[in-house]
Amino acid sequence: MKGLDEKPPVLLEWMLSRIGYFENKYSVAGDFEEIYLEIFRDKGKIHAVSWYISQVMKTIPLLLFNYIYWSTAMFKNQIKIALRNIIRHKSYSLINIMGLSIGLVCSLLIMLYINYEYSFDKFHINHNRIYRVLTEMNIVYQDKTVVNGTPNVIVEVLKNDYPEIEYAAKVYNDPDSDLLKIGNREFNEDGFYFVDPDFFKIFSYPLVDGDPELSLGEPFTILITKEIAKKYFGDENPVGKVLNLNNRYDLKVTGVLEERPENTHLKADIITSFKTYEKIRGDRYSITWDSFNYSSYFLLREGADIQAVENKLQEFAPTKFEDVVKKAVSNFFFQPITEIHFYNDAFMEFETGADKKNVYLFMVAALLILLIACFNYMNLSTARAVTRAKEVGVRKVIGAKRFQLVKQFFGESFIFVLFALIVSLAAARFILPVFNSYISRDIRFSLLSDYTLLLILAGLIIMIAVVSGLYPAFYLSRIRPVKIIRRIVGRDSKSYSVFRNSLVVIQFTISVTLIICSIITFNQLQFIKNMDLGFSRDHIINIQADNSVEKYDVIRDKLSVYPDILEIASSDQTLTGISNAQLGDWDGKSEDERLVIYAIEVDKYFFGLYNIEFTEGGSDLENYLEDGVKRFILNETAVEAMGIENPVGKNFGATGDDQNGIIAGVVKDFNYAPLHMKIAPLYIDLSSSNRWISIKISGERVSETISFLETVWKDIYPKTKFEYRFLDDDLNRMYKSEQRLLKSFNYFTAIAVFIACLGLFGLASFTVERKTKEIGIRKALGASIPTVLLMLIRNFINLVMLGTVISFPLGYFLMSRWLEDFAYKVNIGIATFLFAGTLAALVAVMTISYRVISAARSNPANSLRYE
Amino acid sequence: MKYLTLNEEILLLTIWRLKNDAYGVSIREEYSRATGKNIVMGTMYNSLDYLVKKGYVITEKGEPTAERGGRSKIYYRVTKSGLEALKKAKELHDSVWESIPGSIFENLER
């Protein structure tokens, strides 16, 4: 017969077999083939095939319906079982949910933090087209080779000669605070910004009232935010009113700004026209290529090529530099505004930006903590295999496929994670304000309103559920019903216990590594704090003065009579804040030699007050200012760098300042910069400059002394505010970021150790549960409590110790890399590791013992009656 | 006891009518002959499985034939409870149609 050997296409048969959940699949396929053949004979292959396909396709809706129907039924059952399990094993559930919640809280906060850091300056409508001009230097300035400062003229050049640029504006932030006053309301204000008229065309700081273009084009105009307006004017409308600046200039308020967003590097709350600045400081700051004081921003035209503009400027600008400038300045480059927050390499930056390292550190820490929590879940769920085995067995006997069981256990881990999520969302809300003050940011709780965050959160949840559910799901679903009947599930096969044990080891490796990091960070900070800096640091107060020689003399006289004031000296910068540097020039300097040398101006009392020792010269400081010859004092490093023999009496000069004089002495090196850096060359210029006054007090009756200081101060400097700083505090402030790091480490360590111990506690509980009988028998046969304890604890302690040992090289490696940043660093001693290890072991033993001791002490009669 | 759906009723009757020759292909043919409609194979097997589960029909494995790629047929046979269900269905029909005169359709024919 024709077509007897004709067969339906294999693909279609396969499709049929996939959808076949019908009872007699095999026979159904036979029926299909028979009909297929019949149609084939009658009408040909095409009809037969299309019939086959249409039949298969038409079955799909039915199939879907059935699938959904049965899986919801199953799902309900699984949820019910999961909830029952959570409720029945309360301590187990608590440990899991608590661990996961803590891990999630950390992650949530850090997600918010990272999101916030990356949101900086993105509120400007044109943030994609706003750029800043930076200056690359040939010399190092405070560890930096880039200045957030450009010549005055560059804005004019950009605006007039470059058609690609729409608007450009200078911005100058006064580094000192200024006194603003109306009537009897006066405050020192820090955020003074002098800007060009285009400022508001580039940036999107919304205005409540006033005309920015008009006001920024005029001198002596000022715009303030609502908040500041309230401070001075209460509820009155400030526009048109006059504020007094530093008791000298009257500024007309021409506009009120909306409250400024916190996430910007330009924290401009008080905006004054640049013309005002020119009037105040005089004409010498106007059109020139060789001062680098002003930041320049511009708005690129849409579609313009930033690189081309940059190249053009880089070719043009150097032709304008004078020879002196050429030595110090290399060129200009552009930086997108959105990158500024993460950029910490510029001198004269407006804000201390974020450190990407910190962001990554936080991220890694959060992930590690999450990982530890996931491990807890994995370990505890598989440790409970004995209890779950019966359920799995029954399900399997009834006909559950392995895949269905896997799904069930995944579902369970999902439910746990969801619980944890709810707990952690609530907790994160409460903790956020604390977290904010800790990292000094203003982060809003935007988790559920921010689309991207929500997506990331969902991804995170799925990831946690899968990671923590993976192992239990496959382990538990593997159990064979036969094994359950033969009661051999409790006895783990080797590979499983190895896997579980290694999870514990990893948890403690992470925890102990964190402990080591904390300890070493702490040690390093202590080391820095106690290091001999080469000058005295106790009981010294610095006060900002106004650089007037007459007043300084008066105040010296008045203060020195007070018994608790020991010494008084003046300088142009604080000793810990030396930020001026020049190019040095000396006898015997070769043409291409170049030495960046830091500079400070002090009076003759300075050395005595700070106990700075002379190694050469310095005996007749009294007479130095008399004869009109400039005299410089160098530190040892400077002498060494210049390579001068017998320096006293030789010529020395600073090119930037155009000063020449002779070397009058050499002082011993002292650490005036943070200890990340080696001591750099420094010259001390004897002068009468007194922007800062240092006062050494006896250290007794401190508050009385300070109030005395204040009265005298008000008398002599009625117009400047009395603000004082202790040198000690200034020194500590230098290591703020390290201190913050230490604090972060401490928190992360505490959390990690806590979660790891939670897991250990859970595992110990299960061991005790499982070995109740064994303990009873041992005790009945005469084992002592310590023996039983040891038996129960030994395995755990071994794991903890193993983790500790692994963490030693890890911690050493990480911390020696961190310490590389310091020029002066503490030795990483063996004691640190021993301490960390002992600490971890102690905490672990205490955790386990808490659960185990009661079991070891229990009466064997009770435990043997168990069952 | 639930009433049969119309589809199940037709399937049961078809199987009964086919006596010893009731398997997938023949049921499908007889079904479309009686109703004038083609039944989707998936729906048919789904309903047959349901009938088996309810105990209205039992299955019986037949001989494999070459036409079917060597796969054996499954024969269906109506059981006693299947007949009872049919009886109930018939009674339901009868009682529902009782006292409804044939003349109600007269208007339709025009």
JSON list of N, CA and C in Angstrom, two decimals, chain A residues 365 368-369 372 508-521 744-746 748-753 807 811 814:
[
{"chain": "A", "resi": 365, "resn": "ALA", "atom": "N", "xyz": [31.48, 44.88, 51.62]},
{"chain": "A", "resi": 365, "resn": "ALA", "atom": "CA", "xyz": [31.13, 44.50, 52.99]},
{"chain": "A", "resi": 365, "resn": "ALA", "atom": "C", "xyz": [29.68, 44.02, 53.05]},
{"chain": "A", "resi": 368, "resn": "LEU", "atom": "N", "xyz": [29.39, 40.59, 51.56]},
{"chain": "A", "resi": 368, "resn": "LEU", "atom": "CA", "xyz": [29.95, 39.56, 52.43]},
{"chain": "A", "resi": 368, "resn": "LEU", "atom": "C", "xyz": [28.98, 39.22, 53.55]},
{"chain": "A", "resi": 369, "resn": "ILE", "atom": "N", "xyz": [28.38, 40.26, 54.12]},
{"chain": "A", "resi": 369, "resn": "ILE", "atom": "CA", "xyz": [27.45, 40.02, 55.21]},
{"chain": "A", "resi": 369, "resn": "ILE", "atom": "C", "xyz": [26.24, 39.23, 54.70]},
{"chain": "A", "resi": 372, "resn": "ILE", "atom": "N", "xyz": [27.23, 35.63, 54.32]},
{"chain": "A", "resi": 372, "resn": "ILE", "atom": "CA", "xyz": [27.25, 34.91, 55.59]},
{"chain": "A", "resi": 372, "resn": "ILE", "atom": "C", "xyz": [25.82, 34.51, 55.99]},
{"chain": "A", "resi": 508, "resn": "PHE", "atom": "N", "xyz": [33.70, 32.11, 58.99]},
{"chain": "A", "resi": 508, "resn": "PHE", "atom": "CA", "xyz": [34.63, 32.60, 59.99]},
{"chain": "A", "resi": 508, "resn": "PHE", "atom": "C", "xyz": [35.89, 33.19, 59.37]},
{"chain": "A", "resi": 509, "resn": "THR", "atom": "N", "xyz": [36.23, 32.75, 58.18]},
{"chain": "A", "resi": 509, "resn": "THR", "atom": "CA", "xyz": [37.33, 33.40, 57.48]},
{"chain": "A", "resi": 509, "resn": "THR", "atom": "C", "xyz": [36.98, 34.87, 57.27]},
{"chain": "A", "resi": 510, "resn": "ILE", "atom": "N", "xyz": [35.77, 35.11, 56.77]},
{"chain": "A", "resi": 510, "resn": "ILE", "atom": "CA", "xyz": [35.34, 36.49, 56.53]},
{"chain": "A", "resi": 510, "resn": "ILE", "atom": "C", "xyz": [35.32, 37.28, 57.84]},
{"chain": "A", "resi": 511, "resn": "SER", "atom": "N", "xyz": [34.72, 36.69, 58.87]},
{"chain": "A", "resi": 511, "resn": "SER", "atom": "CA", "xyz": [34.58, 37.41, 60.12]},
{"chain": "A", "resi": 511, "resn": "SER", "atom": "C", "xyz": [35.94, 37.77, 60.72]},
{"chain": "A", "resi": 512, "resn": "VAL", "atom": "N", "xyz": [36.82, 36.77, 60.78]},
{"chain": "A", "resi": 512, "resn": "VAL", "atom": "CA", "xyz": [38.11, 37.03, 61.42]},
{"chain": "A", "resi": 512, "resn": "VAL", "atom": "C", "xyz": [38.94, 38.00, 60.59]},
{"chain": "A", "resi": 513, "resn": "THR", "atom": "N", "xyz": [38.83, 37.91, 59.26]},
{"chain": "A", "resi": 513, "resn": "THR", "atom": "CA", "xyz": [39.54, 38.88, 58.42]},
{"chain": "A", "resi": 513, "resn": "THR", "atom": "C", "xyz": [39.07, 40.29, 58.77]},
{"chain": "A", "resi": 514, "resn": "LEU", "atom": "N", "xyz": [37.77, 40.45, 58.93]},
{"chain": "A", "resi": 514, "resn": "LEU", "atom": "CA", "xyz": [37.25, 41.76, 59.30]},
{"chain": "A", "resi": 514, "resn": "LEU", "atom": "C", "xyz": [37.78, 42.20, 60.66]},
{"chain": "A", "resi": 515, "resn": "ILE", "atom": "N", "xyz": [37.85, 41.24, 61.59]},
{"chain": "A", "resi": 515, "resn": "ILE", "atom": "CA", "xyz": [38.39, 41.58, 62.92]},
{"chain": "A", "resi": 515, "resn": "ILE", "atom": "C", "xyz": [39.83, 42.08, 62.77]},
{"chain": "A", "resi": 516, "resn": "ILE", "atom": "N", "xyz": [40.60, 41.36, 61.98]},
{"chain": "A", "resi": 516, "resn": "ILE", "atom": "CA", "xyz": [42.00, 41.75, 61.79]},
{"chain": "A", "resi": 516, "resn": "ILE", "atom": "C", "xyz": [42.09, 43.16, 61.19]},
{"chain": "A", "resi": 517, "resn": "CYS", "atom": "N", "xyz": [41.27, 43.41, 60.18]},
{"chain": "A", "resi": 517, "resn": "CYS", "atom": "CA", "xyz": [41.27, 44.74, 59.55]},
{"chain": "A", "resi": 517, "resn": "CYS", "atom": "C", "xyz": [40.96, 45.81, 60.59]},
{"chain": "A", "resi": 518, "resn": "SER", "atom": "N", "xyz": [39.96, 45.56, 61.42]},
{"chain": "A", "resi": 518, "resn": "SER", "atom": "CA", "xyz": [39.60, 46.55, 62.44]},
{"chain": "A", "resi": 518, "resn": "SER", "atom": "C", "xyz": [40.77, 46.82, 63.36]},
{"chain": "A", "resi": 519, "resn": "ILE", "atom": "N", "xyz": [41.39, 45.75, 63.81]},
{"chain": "A", "resi": 519, "resn": "ILE", "atom": "CA", "xyz": [42.47, 45.91, 64.79]},
{"chain": "A", "resi": 519, "resn": "ILE", "atom": "C", "xyz": [43.63, 46.71, 64.18]},
{"chain": "A", "resi": 520, "resn": "ILE", "atom": "N", "xyz": [43.98, 46.35, 62.96]},
{"chain": "A", "resi": 520, "resn": "ILE", "atom": "CA", "xyz": [45.14, 47.03, 62.35]},
{"chain": "A", "resi": 520, "resn": "ILE", "atom": "C", "xyz": [44.82, 48.49, 62.07]},
{"chain": "A", "resi": 521, "resn": "THR", "atom": "N", "xyz": [43.59, 48.76, 61.61]},
{"chain": "A", "resi": 521, "resn": "THR", "atom": "CA", "xyz": [43.21, 50.15, 61.39]},
{"chain": "A", "resi": 521, "resn": "THR", "atom": "C", "xyz": [43.30, 50.93, 62.70]},
{"chain": "A", "resi": 744, "resn": "SER", "atom": "N", "xyz": [33.51, 52.11, 60.28]},
{"chain": "A", "resi": 744, "resn": "SER", "atom": "CA", "xyz": [32.79, 51.21, 59.36]},
{"chain": "A", "resi": 744, "resn": "SER", "atom": "C", "xyz": [33.24, 49.78, 59.59]},
{"chain": "A", "resi": 745, "resn": "PHE", "atom": "N", "xyz": [34.55, 49.60, 59.67]},
{"chain": "A", "resi": 745, "resn": "PHE", "atom": "CA", "xyz": [35.08, 48.26, 59.90]},
{"chain": "A", "resi": 745, "resn": "PHE", "atom": "C", "xyz": [34.49, 47.66, 61.16]},
{"chain": "A", "resi": 746, "resn": "ASN", "atom": "N", "xyz": [34.44, 48.49, 62.20]},
{"chain": "A", "resi": 746, "resn": "ASN", "atom": "CA", "xyz": [33.90, 47.98, 63.46]},
{"chain": "A", "resi": 746, "resn": "ASN", "atom": "C", "xyz": [32.47, 47.50, 63.31]},
{"chain": "A", "resi": 748, "resn": "PHE", "atom": "N", "xyz": [30.87, 46.66, 60.50]},
{"chain": "A", "resi": 748, "resn": "PHE", "atom": "CA", "xyz": [30.78, 45.48, 59.63]},
{"chain": "A", "resi": 748, "resn": "PHE", "atom": "C", "xyz": [31.26, 44.23, 60.36]},
{"chain": "A", "resi": 749, "resn": "THR", "atom": "N", "xyz": [32.35, 44.38, 61.11]},
{"chain": "A", "resi": 749, "resn": "THR", "atom": "CA", "xyz": [32.88, 43.24, 61.84]},
{"chain": "A", "resi": 749, "resn": "THR", "atom": "C", "xyz": [31.84, 42.72, 62.83]},
{"chain": "A", "resi": 750, "resn": "ALA", "atom": "N", "xyz": [31.29, 43.65, 63.59]},
{"chain": "A", "resi": 750, "resn": "ALA", "atom": "CA", "xyz": [30.32, 43.24, 64.62]},
{"chain": "A", "resi": 750, "resn": "ALA", "atom": "C", "xyz": [29.16, 42.49, 63.97]},
{"chain": "A", "resi": 751, "resn": "ILE", "atom": "N", "xyz": [28.67, 43.04, 62.85]},
{"chain": "A", "resi": 751, "resn": "ILE", "atom": "CA", "xyz": [27.52, 42.42, 62.20]},
{"chain": "A", "resi": 751, "resn": "ILE", "atom": "C", "xyz": [27.89, 41.05, 61.66]},
{"chain": "A", "resi": 752, "resn": "ALA", "atom": "N", "xyz": [29.05, 40.97, 61.00]},
{"chain": "A", "resi": 752, "resn": "ALA", "atom": "CA", "xyz": [29.46, 39.70, 60.41]},
{"chain": "A", "resi": 752, "resn": "ALA", "atom": "C", "xyz": [29.64, 38.64, 61.48]},
{"chain": "A", "resi": 753, "resn": "VAL", "atom": "N", "xyz": [30.34, 39.00, 62.56]},
{"chain": "A", "resi": 753, "resn": "VAL", "atom": "CA", "xyz": [30.56, 38.03, 63.64]},
{"chain": "A", "resi": 753, "resn": "VAL", "atom": "C", "xyz": [29.23, 37.61, 64.24]},
{"chain": "A", "resi": 807, "resn": "SER", "atom": "N", "xyz": [42.20, 33.16, 57.51]},
{"chain": "A", "resi": 807, "resn": "SER", "atom": "CA", "xyz": [42.04, 34.61, 57.47]},
{"chain": "A", "resi": 807, "resn": "SER", "atom": "C", "xyz": [43.36, 35.35, 57.73]},
{"chain": "A", "resi": 811, "resn": "GLY", "atom": "N", "xyz": [44.05, 38.68, 55.80]},
{"chain": "A", "resi": 811, "resn": "GLY", "atom": "CA", "xyz": [44.06, 39.95, 56.52]},
{"chain": "A", "resi": 811, "resn": "GLY", "atom": "C", "xyz": [45.40, 40.66, 56.34]},
{"chain": "A", "resi": 814, "resn": "LEU", "atom": "N", "xyz": [45.54, 42.18, 52.78]},
{"chain": "A", "resi": 814, "resn": "LEU", "atom": "CA", "xyz": [44.67, 43.35, 52.61]},
{"chain": "A", "resi": 814, "resn": "LEU", "atom": "C", "xyz": [45.22, 44.56, 53.35]}
]
